[in-house]
Short mmCIF file of C-alpha atoms in Angstrom, two decimals:
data_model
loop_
_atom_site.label_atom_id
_atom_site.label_comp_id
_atom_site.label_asym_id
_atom_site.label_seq_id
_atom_site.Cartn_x
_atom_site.Cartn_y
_atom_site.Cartn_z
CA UNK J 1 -16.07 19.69 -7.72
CA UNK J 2 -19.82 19.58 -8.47
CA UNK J 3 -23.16 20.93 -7.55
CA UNK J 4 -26.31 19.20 -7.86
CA UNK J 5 -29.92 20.94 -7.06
CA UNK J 6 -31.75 18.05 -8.35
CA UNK J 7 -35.45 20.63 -7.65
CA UNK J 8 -36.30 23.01 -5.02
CA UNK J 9 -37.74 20.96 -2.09
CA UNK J 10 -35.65 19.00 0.61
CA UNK J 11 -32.67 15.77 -0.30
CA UNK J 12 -33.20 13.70 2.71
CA UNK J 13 -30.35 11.07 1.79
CA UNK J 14 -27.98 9.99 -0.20
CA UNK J 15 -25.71 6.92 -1.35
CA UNK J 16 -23.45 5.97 -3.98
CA UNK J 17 -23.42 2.30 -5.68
CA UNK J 18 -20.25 0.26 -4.75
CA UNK J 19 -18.67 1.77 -8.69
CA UNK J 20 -19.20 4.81 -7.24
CA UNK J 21 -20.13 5.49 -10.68
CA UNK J 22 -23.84 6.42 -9.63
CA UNK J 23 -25.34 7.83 -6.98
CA UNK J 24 -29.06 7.66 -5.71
CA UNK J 25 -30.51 10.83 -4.13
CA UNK J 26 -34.11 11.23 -2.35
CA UNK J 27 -36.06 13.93 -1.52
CA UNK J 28 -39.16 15.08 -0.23
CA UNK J 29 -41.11 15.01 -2.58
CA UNK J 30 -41.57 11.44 -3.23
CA UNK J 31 -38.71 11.14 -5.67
CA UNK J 32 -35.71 8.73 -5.72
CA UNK J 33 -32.87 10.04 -8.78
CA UNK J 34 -29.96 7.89 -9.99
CA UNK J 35 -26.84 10.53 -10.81
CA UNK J 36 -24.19 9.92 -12.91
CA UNK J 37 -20.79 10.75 -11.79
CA UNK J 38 -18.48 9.63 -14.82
CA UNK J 39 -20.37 11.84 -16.46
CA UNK J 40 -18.45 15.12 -18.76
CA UNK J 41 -19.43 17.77 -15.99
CA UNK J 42 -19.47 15.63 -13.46
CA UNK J 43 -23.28 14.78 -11.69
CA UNK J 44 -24.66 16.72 -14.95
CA UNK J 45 -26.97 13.79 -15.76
CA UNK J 46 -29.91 12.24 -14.11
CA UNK J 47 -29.77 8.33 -15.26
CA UNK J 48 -33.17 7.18 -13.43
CA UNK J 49 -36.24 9.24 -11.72
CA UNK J 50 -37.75 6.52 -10.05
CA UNK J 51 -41.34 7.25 -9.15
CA UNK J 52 -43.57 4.69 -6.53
CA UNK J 53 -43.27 6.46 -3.34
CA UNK J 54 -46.45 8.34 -2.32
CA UNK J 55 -44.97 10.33 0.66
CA UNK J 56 -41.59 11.74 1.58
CA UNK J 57 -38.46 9.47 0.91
CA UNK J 58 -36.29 9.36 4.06
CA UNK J 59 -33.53 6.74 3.21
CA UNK J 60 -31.70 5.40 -0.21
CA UNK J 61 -29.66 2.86 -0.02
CA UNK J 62 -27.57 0.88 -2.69
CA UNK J 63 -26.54 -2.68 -2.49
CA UNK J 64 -22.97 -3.28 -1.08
CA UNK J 65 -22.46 -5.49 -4.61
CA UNK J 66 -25.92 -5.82 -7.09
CA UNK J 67 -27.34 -3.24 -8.92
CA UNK J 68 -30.10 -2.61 -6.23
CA UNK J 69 -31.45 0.59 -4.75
CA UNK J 70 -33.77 0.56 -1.50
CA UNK J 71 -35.20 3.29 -0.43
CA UNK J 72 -37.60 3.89 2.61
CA UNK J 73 -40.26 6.60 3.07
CA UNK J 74 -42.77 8.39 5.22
CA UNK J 75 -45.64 6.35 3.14
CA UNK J 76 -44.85 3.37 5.70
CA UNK J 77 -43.39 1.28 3.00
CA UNK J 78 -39.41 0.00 1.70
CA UNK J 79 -39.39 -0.54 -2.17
CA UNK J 80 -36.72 -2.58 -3.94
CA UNK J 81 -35.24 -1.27 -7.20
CA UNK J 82 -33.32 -2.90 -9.69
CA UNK J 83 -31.35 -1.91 -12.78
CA UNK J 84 -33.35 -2.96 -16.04
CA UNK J 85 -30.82 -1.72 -18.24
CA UNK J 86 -32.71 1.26 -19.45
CA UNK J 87 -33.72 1.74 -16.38
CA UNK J 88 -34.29 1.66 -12.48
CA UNK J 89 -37.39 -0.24 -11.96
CA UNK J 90 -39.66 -1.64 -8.61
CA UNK J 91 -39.29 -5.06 -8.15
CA UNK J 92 -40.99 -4.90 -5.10
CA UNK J 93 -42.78 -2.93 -2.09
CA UNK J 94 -42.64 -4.02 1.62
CA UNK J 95 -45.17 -3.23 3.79
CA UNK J 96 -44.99 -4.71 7.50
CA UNK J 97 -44.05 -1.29 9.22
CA UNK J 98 -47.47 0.83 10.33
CA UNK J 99 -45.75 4.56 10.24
CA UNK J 100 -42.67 6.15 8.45
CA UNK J 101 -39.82 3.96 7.63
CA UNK J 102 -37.15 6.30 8.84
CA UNK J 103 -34.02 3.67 7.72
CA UNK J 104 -32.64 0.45 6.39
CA UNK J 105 -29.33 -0.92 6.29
CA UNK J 106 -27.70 -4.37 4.64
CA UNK J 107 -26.21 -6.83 6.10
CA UNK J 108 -22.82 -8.00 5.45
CA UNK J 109 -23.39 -10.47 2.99
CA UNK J 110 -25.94 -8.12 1.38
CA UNK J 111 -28.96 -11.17 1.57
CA UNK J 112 -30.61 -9.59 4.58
CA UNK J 113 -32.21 -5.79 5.56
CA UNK J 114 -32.59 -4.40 8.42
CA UNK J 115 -35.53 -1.31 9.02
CA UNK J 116 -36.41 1.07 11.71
CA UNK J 117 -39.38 3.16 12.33
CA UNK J 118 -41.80 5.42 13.72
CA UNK J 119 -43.64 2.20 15.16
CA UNK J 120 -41.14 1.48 17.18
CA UNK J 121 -40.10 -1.71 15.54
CA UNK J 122 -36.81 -3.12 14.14
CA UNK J 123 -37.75 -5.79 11.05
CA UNK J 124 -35.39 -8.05 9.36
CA UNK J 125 -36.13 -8.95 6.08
CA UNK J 126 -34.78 -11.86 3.96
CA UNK J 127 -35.13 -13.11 0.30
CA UNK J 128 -37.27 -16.64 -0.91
CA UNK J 129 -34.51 -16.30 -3.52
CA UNK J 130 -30.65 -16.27 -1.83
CA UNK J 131 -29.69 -16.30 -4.97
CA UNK J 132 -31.02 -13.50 -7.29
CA UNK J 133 -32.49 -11.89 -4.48
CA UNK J 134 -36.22 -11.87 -4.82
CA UNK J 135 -39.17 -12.07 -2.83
CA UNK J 136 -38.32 -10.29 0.24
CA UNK J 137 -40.31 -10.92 2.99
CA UNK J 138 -40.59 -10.85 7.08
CA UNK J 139 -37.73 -13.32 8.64
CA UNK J 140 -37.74 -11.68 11.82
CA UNK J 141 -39.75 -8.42 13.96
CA UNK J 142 -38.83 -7.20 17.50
CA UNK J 143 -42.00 -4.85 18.30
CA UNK J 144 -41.61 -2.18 21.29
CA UNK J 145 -38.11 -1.79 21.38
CA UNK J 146 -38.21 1.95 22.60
CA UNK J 147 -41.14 4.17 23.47
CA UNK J 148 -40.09 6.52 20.74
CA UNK J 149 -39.68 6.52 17.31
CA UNK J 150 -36.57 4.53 15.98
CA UNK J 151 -34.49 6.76 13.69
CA UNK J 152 -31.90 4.73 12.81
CA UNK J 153 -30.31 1.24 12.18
CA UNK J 154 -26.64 -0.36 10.97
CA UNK J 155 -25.61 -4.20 10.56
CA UNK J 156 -21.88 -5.75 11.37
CA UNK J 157 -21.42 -9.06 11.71
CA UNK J 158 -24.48 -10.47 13.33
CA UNK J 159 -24.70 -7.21 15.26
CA UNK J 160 -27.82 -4.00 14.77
CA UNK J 161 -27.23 -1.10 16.07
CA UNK J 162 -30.58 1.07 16.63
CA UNK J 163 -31.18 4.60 18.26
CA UNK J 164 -34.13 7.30 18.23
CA UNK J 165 -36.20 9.41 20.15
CA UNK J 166 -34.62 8.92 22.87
CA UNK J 167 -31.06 9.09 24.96
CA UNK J 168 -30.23 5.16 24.12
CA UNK J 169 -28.17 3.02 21.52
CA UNK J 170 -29.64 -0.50 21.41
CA UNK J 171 -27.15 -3.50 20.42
CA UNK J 172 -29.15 -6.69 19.11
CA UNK J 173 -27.47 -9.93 17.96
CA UNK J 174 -29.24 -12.16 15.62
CA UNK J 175 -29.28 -15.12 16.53
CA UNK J 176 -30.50 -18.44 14.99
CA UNK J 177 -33.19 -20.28 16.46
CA UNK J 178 -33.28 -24.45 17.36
CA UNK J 179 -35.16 -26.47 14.95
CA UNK J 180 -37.43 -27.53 17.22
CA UNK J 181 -38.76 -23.74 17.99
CA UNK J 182 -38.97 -23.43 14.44
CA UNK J 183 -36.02 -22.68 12.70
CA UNK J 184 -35.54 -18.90 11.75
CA UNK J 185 -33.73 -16.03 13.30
CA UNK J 186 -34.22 -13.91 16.31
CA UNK J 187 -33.18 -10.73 17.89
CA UNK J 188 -31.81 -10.46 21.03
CA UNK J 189 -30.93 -7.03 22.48
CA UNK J 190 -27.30 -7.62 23.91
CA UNK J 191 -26.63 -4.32 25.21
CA UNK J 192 -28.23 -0.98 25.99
CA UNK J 193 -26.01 2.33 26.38
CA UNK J 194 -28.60 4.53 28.14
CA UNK J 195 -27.62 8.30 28.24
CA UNK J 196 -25.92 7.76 25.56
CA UNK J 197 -26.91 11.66 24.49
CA UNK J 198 -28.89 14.36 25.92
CA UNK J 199 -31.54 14.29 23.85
CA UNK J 200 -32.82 12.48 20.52
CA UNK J 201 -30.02 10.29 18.73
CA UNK J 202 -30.39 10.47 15.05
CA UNK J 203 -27.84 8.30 13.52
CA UNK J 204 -25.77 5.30 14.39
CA UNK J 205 -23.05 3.73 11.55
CA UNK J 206 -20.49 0.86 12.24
CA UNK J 207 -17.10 2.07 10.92
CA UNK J 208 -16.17 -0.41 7.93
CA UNK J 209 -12.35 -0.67 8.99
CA UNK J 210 -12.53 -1.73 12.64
CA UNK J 211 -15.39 -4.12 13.86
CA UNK J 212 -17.32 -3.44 16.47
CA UNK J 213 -16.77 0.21 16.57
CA UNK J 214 -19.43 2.13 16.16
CA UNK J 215 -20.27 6.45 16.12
CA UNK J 216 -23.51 7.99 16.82
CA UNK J 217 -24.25 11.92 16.61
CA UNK J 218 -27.30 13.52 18.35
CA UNK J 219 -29.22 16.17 18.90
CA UNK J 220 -26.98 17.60 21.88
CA UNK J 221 -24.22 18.24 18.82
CA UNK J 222 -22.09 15.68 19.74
CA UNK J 223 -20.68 12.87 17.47
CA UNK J 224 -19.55 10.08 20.11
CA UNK J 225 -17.04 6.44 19.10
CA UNK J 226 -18.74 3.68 20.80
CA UNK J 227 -17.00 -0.27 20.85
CA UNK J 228 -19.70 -2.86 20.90
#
């Protein structure tokens, strides 16, 4: 149907908007593009070349149902983007993660993210504003959770999936925490499928039909269904 070579270096990831009018492509040299696919050749026109990122771009990742694009890259950081009309613009930058943000993912509801990365930390970030989404910041961090890098994250219904550098698929809930320790959210790791490959596991992604199930692929070449 179409071909796009949007330049010559690497496209590290890609996702279309919930239209599936547009979609958002990254690449390795620091670029996020906005495609459009209703276009007369079909992908023949770059919307949006959103510039910020200062290192490779690992991870784009449109809102389930705004006009919002994150994307996370090797420069440690997760930037927010949001239709302008015109354009794609930053609306803002988040920084807690100390190495390469490797991936994010929404949850249900789309008022929470979830990140993974090379410092072996999972963070959950949440808005000031539930309402037009703004000012993201730090609701919850669970530091150490492997002694490898963390490649890769998904949200179901109060359930993140992570996996990495290693043979294992972690299984947090989040949970809410009483009043009197504060108030907030928490992860707690529910379940740990050790083995689950021979070797690194690079992806993990609840299926959106039936809850709780779950695949993961890794670098033994196998693609393995999982029930939480």
């Amino acid at each position: 149907m179409a071909r796009i070579e949007p330049n010559s270096t690497e496209v590290k990831s890609v996702s279309f908007d919930s239209s599936g009018q547009y979609l958002a492509i990254c690449t390795r040299n620091h670029q996020v593009m906005i495609w459009d696919a209703m276009s007369d050749d079909y992908f023949d026109t770059c919307t949006a070349n959103l510039d910020g990122h200062t290192q490779d771009v690992k991870r784009v990742l449109f809102h389930p149902n705004r006009e919002m694009l994150v994307s996370a890259s090797y420069d440690d950081t997760i930037r927010i983007w949001r239709d302008e009309g015109d354009d794609y613009e930053c609306a803002q930058t988040l920084r807690s993660h100390t190495s390469t943000v490797w991936d994010v993912a929404f949850n249900d509801e789309g008022d929470r993210i979830v990140s993974c990365s090379d410092d072996k930390s999972v963070i959950v970030w949440e808005p000031i504003d539930k309402v037009e989404l703004d000012g993201w910041q730090v609701a919850c961090t669970a530091q150490g959770v492997s002694d490898f890098p963390l490649y890769s994250v998904d949200w179901q219904k109060g359930k993140i999936i992570v996996s990495g550098g290693d043979d294992c698929i972690r299984i947090f809930e989040v949970q809410t925490r009483p009043a009197e320790d504060g108030g907030g959210i928490r992860l707690e790791k529910v379940d740990e499928k050790d083995s689950a490959h021979a070797g690194d596991v690079n992806c993990v992604r609840f299926s959106p039909v039936d809850t709780g199930v779950f695949c993961s692929v890794g670098d033994d070449k196998v693609v393995r269904l999982w029930s939480v």
